[in-house]
Amino acid sequence: MAHVIAIQGIHGGSGATSICAGLAVALNELGHRTLALDFCENNHLGQLFGLAPDHTAGLLQAVVAGTLQDYLLESAEGYPFLPFGRLPRAQQTDVLAVLPTVLESLFAPLLAMNERIVLIDLSSVPTLWHSWVYQHAAVVLNVLQPEPRLVNGLLRYAEYQRVDQETAGALSMVLVNGIAPHLDLTRDSVLYLKAQLHTDSLVPVMIFRDQHVSEAFALQQPLRTFQSQSYAAQNFDTLAIWLCRTLADLPTKVRS
Amino acid sequence: MNQWQQARRELSVTQALLHLMSLYLEITLLNTRLSKDANDDRAQQLRFWFPHVNFSKLRILDLLRIPLQVLWLMFFRFQVAGVVAEPPRAASYQKQLFKKQSQITSWLSAKWRLVIKPFYEAKAVNIIRAFGDVTRYGWLNTALLRILFTILAALLVAFTVTLPLDAAGQAIMLLFFWVIAVWVRDVQRRGALLMMVVLSIVVSTRYLYWRVTSTINWDDAIDTLFSMVLLCAEVYAWLILVLGYVQTIWPLSRKVAALPTDTSIWPSVDIYIPSYNEPLYVVRPTVLAALAIDWPKDKLNVYLLDDGRRTEFAEFAASIGAGYIIRKDNSHAKAGNLNHALKVTQGDYIAIFDCDHIPTRSFLQLTMGWFAQEPKLALVQTPHHFFSQDPFEKNLSVFRSKPNEGELFYGLIQDGNDMWNSSFFCGSCAVLKRGPLEEVGGVATETVTEDAHTALKMHRLGYTSAYLNIPQAAGLATESLSAHIGQRIRWARGMAQIFRLDNPLFGKGLSFAQRICYSNAMLYFLNGLPRLIFILAPLAFLLLHSYIVFAPAIMIALYAAPHIVHSYMTSSRTQGKFRHSFWAEMYETVLAWYIMRPTLVALFAPRRGKFNVTAKGGFTPKAYFDWSVSTPYIVLVALCLFGFGFGVWRLITGPTEEYLTVILNLVWVIYNLIILGGAVAVAEEAKQVRVAHRVKVKQRSVAIITQSEHVYEAQLIDYSDRGIGLQVKDTQRIKLDDKIRVVMKDGTTDFAFNATIVSCRGTLVGALLQVNSVAEQQALLRATFSRADAWVGWRHDDYLDRPMTGFSEVVLIGLRGYRRLLLQITPKMEPVLRVLAKCCRFIRSLLPHVPGEKVSNV
């Protein structure tokens, strides 16, 4: 059975997509066969693996076709991923409506494979397929930036996402992205976060705010390819190791 | 021909000839292929077996070196891990030849290593375990039987000590003892150590008994006098040896005791930082770090006790929220300063730090636990740890590679004292309970070592003390030999004063063990005179022809040698991790002359003398030789050399029956000369250019943020209070004068410090930190000097001392000392010395080398 990890922003622009891509690359480099899936309508993930913005095929088309076969892609470095895809407006609404119903049959063969890790990038805004992902996910990483938005975000998270994720049997954790220790505000935000959250629900690895991340995005390259020495890339490596360790400790998820 | 021309281009005629011949021989004899690939491989192989021969540039004497090495490899080669096991790839004729030969020797040595030695060691362990297993004969443990056994053992020892034997009998008996000691030497069990100690005491006592009963020369008044003087020194040495064994036989190795989980019931603590004339930059980090100690803020008060009454100190204390206490006069120096503060503060406990000892943030949480466990506890002491080099480490350049001078005391002796509830206060890095301290009238003011005296007074009242052997504060070591000597003079004088004014052997309240530990601590400092006597003793015979040990030389050797061997072997076993053998001799010899007078004065007139402050935090702009300090040693060296010359003259012209006596004395003089050489070597003050000492660290990664907000990883190499050294992966991204931010961990949070790149050498980058606000300074301290684990791993716990290695270290240091001394007297000697050194290197280059050894200059 494949391990499913969902990554979702607590608020918009938290960098969940970057983390999904960075983590997928780091896990692959560690030797774990990892697939990154874009479940977010922004359709950004592909760009982080070098996909041209005018490439429209992806999950949506796979739903129409009823198979993943021709829509799973591989980056130039060999990292597998599935973009969300883009359809004309009229068609998209219909496809989105059927999407939650076909997910199970579409991904069943993939999820049945052993020793695979599947990373799913979820939007911060709830959609119809969130609950399907929670059902399958072993871990959900809820990403936030250390800035004032986190206060409201956390309240919402405690009220909705965490309850949903935990009822679905997933391990719900908060991951901080964009640490900038030279700014008092980020330092204070982290202190606030530590005071509010139990240590067990905060991922001990934090991702630094590193200009390399934005630059890699702009160049449409995985961060590791753009600058493997960058600190953020090393943060992703550490996060990957932490994740493997956590997965090893988790009991295997029994699906309903 | 082509090859010849090529060779001639670089080499002389003979060298080229040799080179080509060797090439030819290699091809014909070793049957190697000449492809480029194989060529490299073979060169590496030959280079491995002949590390001191450069095959691409052979020299004439290599004709001697190669056969010597081959012979040595054949007969004495030890197994080199990983290399011999390799299957023979190129079937080389020569290699196979010596392989077969060496198989026998390596088989023997392997047998010894893997079978014989472990067998006997396991035997020893079993016997000792059987002795230690008391459960089976627990019924024996009654008072009566214990007394009976003690009497029996005492009788046995008395018999062994007094048994008169002839030379052969004595030799056999001591050989037997020696074999037992060697047998159990490596057995890591307390029983083995006890056995070695008992053997050492028996042998030494037997020696002393023999000395007292049958070696005093009563014939001649002068001889008798010398004889008695030497005997007194030997009795003193024996006493210190035995007391030392008792003191360190069973170190307690106390662990940290947990504090109550409810922080509201933690007691309040006052931290005193006394200062007199130290500059503010030395005191500042200590006060800041003290304020940053992890303890409830409302229960922690830091006071700067300024006997210098400086306005800048008052302003500094006010600006960071520390208390500032001054008094009208400076009576009783540090002790008076502390006592004055004791009157004006109210904390339940008092932690004291010298103004240069930077505490770690965990100091109180680790030390305070024991007070909750033991209601009678009055003192918890932690080691004094130094992050700068002491004069020995600096001038002999052995920083962090050998245990330093203080390690014996703080690593072993205090821990041993703790077993007997007699670890004492050392003036800094300690916590005292207010009640008991006030009961003894505050810090003692009668002597100049107020710390030990205060602890003694508290012990007399029945309070207990604890020693926690975890460095939780670090400071600056004394910066020069003269300062070091000054400090030790104070300690020696103070200890002698206590011995006179408040003798631990007498008076109320102490247990027998406490009396022993305290008197050993005090008597130890009287070693000045005895040591000088030992240095001068052989001269009595060599110069004055006085028989101070009136016995045949063979008997002297048979009695004295085992005494010396056993005491070195046992000391090496008990304290080898904390002080290498023979280094103690050097440390003590340096001080001997200087502490002799103050201790004698203090013994006879204990109230004289004043407190002197140890200078710290300075620098030595250039290397120099401290003549004034080393004068006594140079005189002693001259005397010894004179005696040595006389001895040689006696050897040539004297009667034959005196040969052995002369040789014995010559050996003694040579030994003294070696130790004195060490003392001389320390007197050359090495350069110390940085005022701020750099502390080296391993395996600590930090992040650096460039101005463009790019973040990279770097390794922290070293730090001081204002600068850091970093190792970066890519040199392209960091330029000189760049402004960067360095992210370090302050506990669990990340803290970024502004820094400017001031040096770039390859991947090594030096940065100057700009820390301005108090919060930043405290964060920096918590990330560096006062990290809870800042001083973990500074001790070499895994080191197994061997007396002979210690001896060779001291010999080398002694030789270096004489070379420096000669150069100081006549710089013209330099060419001569250089030639001598060259000769030594040349001879060394002829001798065989261990395969794979790194040899420079080939």
Coordinates of C-alpha atoms in Angstrom, one line a residue, chain B residues 381-821:
Chain B
Q381 CA 30.8 22.8 43.4
T382 CA 31.3 22.3 39.7
P383 CA 34.7 22.2 37.8
H384 CA 36.5 25.3 36.8
H385 CA 36.8 24.9 33.0
F386 CA 39.0 27.0 30.8
F387 CA 38.5 27.7 27.2
S388 CA 41.8 29.6 26.8
Q389 CA 45.2 28.0 27.0
D390 CA 47.0 27.9 30.2
P391 CA 50.7 28.7 30.1
F392 CA 51.7 25.0 29.8
E393 CA 49.3 24.4 26.9
K394 CA 50.2 27.6 25.2
N395 CA 54.0 27.4 25.6
L396 CA 54.2 23.7 24.9
S397 CA 51.5 23.9 22.2
V398 CA 49.5 21.0 23.6
F399 CA 46.1 22.7 23.9
R400 CA 43.3 20.2 24.0
S401 CA 45.5 17.3 23.0
K402 CA 46.7 16.5 26.5
P403 CA 44.8 16.6 29.8
N404 CA 45.6 20.0 31.2
E405 CA 47.0 20.9 34.6
G406 CA 43.6 21.4 36.3
E407 CA 42.1 18.3 35.0
L408 CA 43.6 16.0 37.7
F409 CA 42.0 18.1 40.4
Y410 CA 38.6 18.8 38.9
G411 CA 38.3 15.5 37.0
L412 CA 39.5 13.1 39.7
I413 CA 40.5 14.5 43.1
Q414 CA 37.4 16.5 43.8
D415 CA 35.3 13.6 42.6
G416 CA 37.3 11.3 45.0
N417 CA 36.8 13.8 47.8
D418 CA 33.1 13.7 47.1
M419 CA 33.1 10.1 48.1
W420 CA 34.4 11.0 51.5
N421 CA 32.0 14.0 51.8
S422 CA 34.9 16.4 51.7
S423 CA 34.9 18.1 48.2
F424 CA 35.6 21.7 49.0
F425 CA 34.7 25.1 47.7
C426 CA 37.0 26.4 45.0
G427 CA 35.9 30.1 45.0
S428 CA 33.9 30.0 41.8
C429 CA 31.3 28.0 39.8
A430 CA 29.6 26.9 43.0
V431 CA 26.4 27.3 44.9
L432 CA 26.3 27.8 48.6
K433 CA 23.3 27.7 51.0
R434 CA 22.8 30.9 52.9
G435 CA 22.1 29.4 56.3
P436 CA 25.3 27.4 56.7
L437 CA 27.3 30.1 55.2
E438 CA 26.0 32.6 57.7
E439 CA 26.5 30.1 60.5
V440 CA 30.2 29.9 59.9
G441 CA 30.4 33.7 59.8
G442 CA 30.4 34.1 56.0
V443 CA 33.4 33.4 53.8
A444 CA 36.5 32.8 55.8
T445 CA 38.8 35.8 56.0
E446 CA 41.7 34.4 58.1
T447 CA 43.6 32.9 55.2
V448 CA 44.2 33.8 51.5
T449 CA 42.4 30.7 50.3
E450 CA 39.1 31.7 51.7
D451 CA 37.2 29.1 49.7
A452 CA 38.7 25.9 51.0
H453 CA 38.7 27.3 54.5
T454 CA 35.0 28.2 54.3
A455 CA 34.2 24.6 53.2
L456 CA 36.3 23.2 56.1
K457 CA 34.4 25.3 58.6
M458 CA 31.0 24.1 57.2
H459 CA 32.2 20.5 57.3
R460 CA 33.1 20.9 60.9
L461 CA 29.5 22.0 61.7
G462 CA 28.3 18.7 60.1
Y463 CA 27.1 20.1 56.8
T464 CA 27.8 18.1 53.6
S465 CA 29.2 19.1 50.2
A466 CA 28.7 17.8 46.7
Y467 CA 30.8 17.9 43.6
L468 CA 29.1 17.7 40.2
N469 CA 31.7 16.8 37.6
I470 CA 30.1 18.6 34.7
P471 CA 31.7 21.8 33.4
Q472 CA 28.9 24.3 33.6
A473 CA 30.9 27.5 33.4
A474 CA 34.1 28.4 31.6
G475 CA 36.7 31.1 32.0
L476 CA 40.1 32.3 31.0
A477 CA 43.1 30.4 32.2
T478 CA 46.1 32.4 33.6
E479 CA 47.8 34.0 30.6
S480 CA 51.5 33.7 31.5
L481 CA 53.8 31.4 33.5
S482 CA 54.5 34.2 36.0
A483 CA 50.8 34.8 36.5
H484 CA 50.3 31.1 36.9
I485 CA 53.0 30.9 39.5
G486 CA 51.6 33.9 41.3
Q487 CA 48.2 32.2 41.5
R488 CA 49.8 28.9 42.8
I489 CA 51.8 30.8 45.4
R490 CA 48.6 32.2 46.8
W491 CA 47.0 28.7 46.9
A492 CA 50.0 27.2 48.4
R493 CA 50.4 29.9 51.0
G494 CA 46.7 29.8 51.8
M495 CA 46.6 26.0 52.2
A496 CA 49.7 26.1 54.5
Q497 CA 48.0 28.8 56.5
I498 CA 44.8 26.7 57.0
F499 CA 47.1 23.8 58.0
R500 CA 48.5 25.9 60.7
L501 CA 45.5 28.0 61.9
D502 CA 42.7 25.4 61.6
N503 CA 44.4 22.1 61.2
P504 CA 42.0 19.5 59.8
L505 CA 43.7 16.7 61.7
F506 CA 42.6 18.2 65.0
G507 CA 39.5 20.0 66.2
K508 CA 35.9 18.9 66.2
G509 CA 33.4 17.7 63.7
L510 CA 35.3 16.0 60.9
S511 CA 35.3 12.4 60.0
F512 CA 38.5 10.4 59.7
A513 CA 38.3 10.4 55.9
Q514 CA 37.6 14.1 55.8
R515 CA 40.7 14.8 57.9
I516 CA 42.7 12.7 55.4
C517 CA 41.4 14.5 52.4
Y518 CA 41.8 17.9 53.8
S519 CA 45.3 17.3 55.1
N520 CA 46.3 15.8 51.7
A521 CA 45.0 18.9 49.9
M522 CA 47.1 21.0 52.2
L523 CA 50.2 18.9 52.6
Y524 CA 50.4 18.6 48.8
F525 CA 51.3 22.2 48.5
L526 CA 54.3 21.7 50.7
N527 CA 56.0 19.8 47.9
G528 CA 58.4 22.6 47.0
L529 CA 61.2 21.8 49.4
P530 CA 61.1 18.0 49.0
R531 CA 61.1 18.3 45.2
L532 CA 64.2 20.5 45.3
I533 CA 65.8 18.0 47.7
F534 CA 65.2 15.2 45.1
I535 CA 66.7 17.3 42.4
L536 CA 69.8 18.1 44.4
A537 CA 70.2 14.7 46.1
P538 CA 72.3 12.9 43.5
L539 CA 74.7 15.9 43.5
A540 CA 75.6 15.1 47.1
F541 CA 77.3 12.0 45.9
L542 CA 78.5 13.2 42.5
L543 CA 80.0 16.5 43.8
L544 CA 80.7 15.9 47.5
H545 CA 81.1 12.1 47.4
S546 CA 78.7 11.8 50.3
Y547 CA 76.9 8.5 50.7
I548 CA 73.4 9.7 51.6
V549 CA 71.8 6.3 51.0
F550 CA 74.2 4.0 52.8
A551 CA 73.7 0.8 51.0
P552 CA 75.1 -1.2 48.1
A553 CA 74.0 0.2 44.8
I554 CA 72.4 -3.1 43.8
M555 CA 70.2 -3.1 46.9
I556 CA 69.2 0.5 46.3
A557 CA 68.2 -0.4 42.8
L558 CA 66.3 -3.4 44.0
Y559 CA 64.3 -1.5 46.6
A560 CA 63.9 1.9 44.9
A561 CA 63.1 0.7 41.4
P562 CA 60.0 -1.3 42.4
H563 CA 58.8 1.5 44.6
I564 CA 59.1 3.9 41.7
V565 CA 57.7 1.5 39.1
H566 CA 54.7 0.6 41.2
S567 CA 53.8 4.1 42.1
Y568 CA 54.0 5.2 38.4
M569 CA 52.0 2.2 37.2
T570 CA 49.3 2.7 39.9
S571 CA 49.1 6.5 39.3
S572 CA 48.8 5.9 35.6
R573 CA 46.0 3.5 36.3
T574 CA 44.1 5.8 38.7
Q575 CA 44.8 9.2 37.1
G576 CA 46.0 8.5 33.6
K577 CA 42.9 9.9 32.0
F578 CA 43.4 13.2 33.9
R579 CA 47.1 13.6 33.8
H580 CA 49.6 11.7 31.8
S581 CA 52.5 10.1 33.6
F582 CA 55.5 12.2 34.3
W583 CA 53.6 15.4 33.5
A584 CA 52.9 15.9 37.1
E585 CA 56.7 16.0 37.8
M586 CA 57.0 18.8 35.3
Y587 CA 54.1 20.8 36.6
E588 CA 55.4 20.5 40.2
T589 CA 59.0 21.2 39.3
V590 CA 58.0 24.5 37.7
L591 CA 56.4 25.6 40.9
A592 CA 58.7 24.0 43.4
W593 CA 61.1 26.9 43.9
Y594 CA 58.4 29.5 44.1
I595 CA 56.0 27.8 46.5
M596 CA 58.8 26.7 48.8
R597 CA 59.4 30.0 50.6
P598 CA 55.7 31.1 50.9
T599 CA 54.6 27.8 52.3
L600 CA 57.5 27.7 54.8
V601 CA 56.8 31.2 55.9
A602 CA 53.1 30.5 56.2
L603 CA 53.9 27.4 58.3
F604 CA 55.9 29.4 60.7
A605 CA 54.2 32.8 60.6
P606 CA 50.7 32.1 59.2
R607 CA 49.3 35.6 59.5
R608 CA 51.7 37.2 57.1
G609 CA 51.2 37.8 53.4
K610 CA 48.6 39.5 51.3
F611 CA 46.0 38.5 48.7
N612 CA 47.1 38.9 45.1
V613 CA 44.7 39.1 42.1
T614 CA 45.3 36.8 39.2
A615 CA 45.7 38.7 36.0
K616 CA 43.5 37.4 33.1
G617 CA 42.4 38.4 29.6
G618 CA 45.6 39.9 28.3
F619 CA 47.7 39.0 25.3
T620 CA 51.4 38.5 24.5
P621 CA 52.3 40.5 21.4
K622 CA 55.4 38.5 20.6
A623 CA 57.2 35.5 21.9
Y624 CA 59.8 36.0 24.6
F625 CA 61.7 34.1 27.1
D626 CA 60.8 34.8 30.7
W627 CA 64.3 35.0 32.3
S628 CA 63.3 36.2 35.7
V629 CA 60.9 33.2 36.2
S630 CA 63.3 30.6 34.9
T631 CA 66.5 31.7 36.7
P632 CA 66.1 29.2 39.5
Y633 CA 65.7 26.4 37.0
I634 CA 68.7 27.5 35.0
V635 CA 70.8 27.5 38.1
L636 CA 69.5 24.0 38.9
V637 CA 70.2 22.9 35.4
A638 CA 73.8 24.2 35.6
L639 CA 74.3 22.4 38.9
C640 CA 73.0 19.2 37.5
L641 CA 75.2 19.5 34.4
F642 CA 78.1 20.2 36.7
G643 CA 77.3 17.1 38.7
F644 CA 76.8 15.1 35.5
G645 CA 80.3 16.1 34.4
F646 CA 81.7 15.2 37.8
G647 CA 80.0 11.9 37.5
V648 CA 81.5 11.1 34.2
W649 CA 84.9 12.1 35.6
R650 CA 84.3 9.7 38.5
L651 CA 83.3 7.0 36.1
I652 CA 86.6 7.4 34.3
T653 CA 89.0 7.9 37.2
G654 CA 87.1 6.5 40.2
P655 CA 87.4 3.0 41.8
T656 CA 85.6 0.2 40.0
E657 CA 83.5 -0.8 42.9
E658 CA 81.8 2.6 42.8
Y659 CA 80.7 2.1 39.1
L660 CA 77.2 1.1 39.9
T661 CA 76.6 3.9 42.4
V662 CA 77.9 6.5 40.0
I663 CA 75.7 5.2 37.2
L664 CA 72.7 5.1 39.5
N665 CA 73.3 8.7 40.4
L666 CA 73.9 9.7 36.8
V667 CA 70.6 8.2 35.7
W668 CA 69.0 10.1 38.5
V669 CA 70.6 13.4 37.3
I670 CA 69.6 12.7 33.7
Y671 CA 66.0 12.2 34.8
N672 CA 66.1 15.5 36.8
L673 CA 67.6 17.2 33.8
I674 CA 64.8 16.0 31.6
I675 CA 62.2 17.2 34.0
L676 CA 64.0 20.6 34.4
G677 CA 64.1 20.9 30.6
G678 CA 60.3 20.8 30.7
A679 CA 60.3 23.6 33.3
V680 CA 62.6 25.6 31.1
A681 CA 60.6 25.0 28.0
V682 CA 57.5 26.5 29.6
A683 CA 59.3 29.7 30.4
E684 CA 59.4 30.7 26.7
E685 CA 56.2 32.6 26.4
A686 CA 54.5 31.9 23.1
K687 CA 52.8 34.5 21.1
Q688 CA 49.2 35.3 21.9
V689 CA 47.8 37.9 19.5
R690 CA 44.1 37.6 19.9
V691 CA 42.6 39.2 22.9
A692 CA 39.4 37.4 22.4
H693 CA 40.0 33.6 22.7
R694 CA 38.6 31.5 20.0
V695 CA 36.7 28.4 21.1
K696 CA 36.8 25.6 18.5
V697 CA 33.6 23.6 17.9
K698 CA 32.8 20.5 15.9
Q699 CA 29.8 19.6 13.9
R700 CA 27.6 22.6 14.4
S701 CA 25.9 23.8 11.3
V702 CA 24.5 27.3 11.0
A703 CA 22.7 29.2 8.3
I704 CA 24.0 32.3 6.6
I705 CA 21.7 34.8 5.0
T706 CA 23.2 37.0 2.3
Q707 CA 22.0 40.5 1.6
S708 CA 20.1 39.2 -1.4
E709 CA 18.2 37.0 1.1
H710 CA 19.8 33.8 -0.3
V711 CA 20.3 31.3 2.5
Y712 CA 23.2 28.8 2.7
E713 CA 24.4 26.3 5.1
A714 CA 27.8 26.7 6.8
Q715 CA 29.7 24.9 9.5
L716 CA 30.7 26.9 12.6
I717 CA 34.4 26.3 13.2
D718 CA 35.2 28.5 16.1
Y719 CA 33.8 31.5 18.0
S720 CA 34.8 34.2 20.4
D721 CA 32.7 36.9 22.0
R722 CA 33.0 39.1 18.9
G723 CA 33.9 36.9 15.9
I724 CA 33.2 33.6 14.4
G725 CA 34.9 31.3 11.9
L726 CA 32.8 29.5 9.3
Q727 CA 33.4 26.9 6.7
V728 CA 31.3 27.4 3.6
K729 CA 30.7 24.9 0.8
D730 CA 31.1 27.3 -2.1
T731 CA 33.6 30.1 -2.0
Q732 CA 32.0 32.0 -4.8
R733 CA 29.1 33.4 -2.9
I734 CA 30.8 35.1 0.0
K735 CA 33.1 38.0 -0.6
L736 CA 35.2 40.1 1.7
D737 CA 33.3 42.9 3.4
D738 CA 29.9 41.3 2.6
K739 CA 27.3 42.0 5.2
I740 CA 25.6 38.7 6.1
R741 CA 23.4 37.3 8.8
V742 CA 24.4 34.2 10.7
V743 CA 21.6 32.1 12.1
M744 CA 22.4 30.2 15.3
K745 CA 20.3 28.3 17.7
D746 CA 19.5 30.0 20.9
G747 CA 17.9 27.0 22.7
T748 CA 15.1 25.9 20.4
T749 CA 14.7 29.2 18.6
D750 CA 16.7 30.5 15.7
F751 CA 18.4 33.9 16.1
A752 CA 20.1 35.8 13.3
F753 CA 23.2 37.9 14.1
N754 CA 24.5 40.7 11.8
A755 CA 28.0 40.1 10.7
T756 CA 30.7 41.4 8.3
I757 CA 33.0 39.1 6.5
V758 CA 36.6 40.1 7.5
S759 CA 38.6 37.3 6.0
C760 CA 38.3 34.7 3.3
R761 CA 40.8 31.9 2.9
G762 CA 39.5 29.1 0.7
T763 CA 36.4 27.8 2.2
L764 CA 37.2 29.3 5.6
V765 CA 35.5 32.5 6.3
G766 CA 36.0 34.8 9.3
A767 CA 33.2 37.1 10.3
L768 CA 32.9 39.9 12.8
L769 CA 29.6 40.0 14.6
Q770 CA 27.7 43.2 15.3
V771 CA 25.8 42.6 18.5
N772 CA 24.5 45.8 20.1
S773 CA 21.4 45.3 22.1
V774 CA 21.4 43.4 25.4
A775 CA 19.0 40.9 24.0
E776 CA 21.3 40.2 21.1
Q777 CA 24.3 39.8 23.3
Q778 CA 22.5 37.4 25.5
A779 CA 21.2 35.4 22.5
L780 CA 24.8 35.2 21.2
L781 CA 26.0 34.0 24.6
R782 CA 23.3 31.4 24.8
A783 CA 24.2 30.2 21.3
T784 CA 27.9 30.0 22.1
F785 CA 29.6 30.2 25.5
S786 CA 26.6 29.5 27.6
R787 CA 25.0 26.7 25.6
A788 CA 24.2 23.9 28.0
D789 CA 26.5 21.6 26.0
A790 CA 29.2 24.2 25.3
W791 CA 31.9 22.3 27.2
V792 CA 30.8 18.7 26.6
G793 CA 33.4 16.5 25.1
W794 CA 36.4 18.6 26.1
R795 CA 37.8 15.8 28.2
H796 CA 39.5 12.8 26.6
D797 CA 37.7 10.1 28.5
D798 CA 38.8 7.3 26.3
Y799 CA 42.5 7.8 26.7
L800 CA 44.5 5.0 28.2
D801 CA 47.7 6.3 29.7
R802 CA 51.0 4.4 29.4
P803 CA 53.8 5.6 31.6
M804 CA 56.3 5.2 28.8
T805 CA 54.4 7.4 26.4
G806 CA 54.1 10.0 29.0
F807 CA 57.9 9.7 29.6
S808 CA 58.7 10.1 25.9
E809 CA 56.5 13.2 25.7
V810 CA 58.3 14.8 28.6
V811 CA 61.7 13.9 27.2
L812 CA 60.8 15.6 23.9
I813 CA 59.5 18.7 25.8
G814 CA 62.7 18.7 27.8
L815 CA 64.9 18.5 24.7
R816 CA 62.9 21.4 23.2
G817 CA 63.4 23.4 26.3
Y818 CA 67.2 23.0 26.2
R819 CA 67.2 23.9 22.5
R820 CA 65.3 27.1 23.2
L821 CA 67.5 27.9 26.2

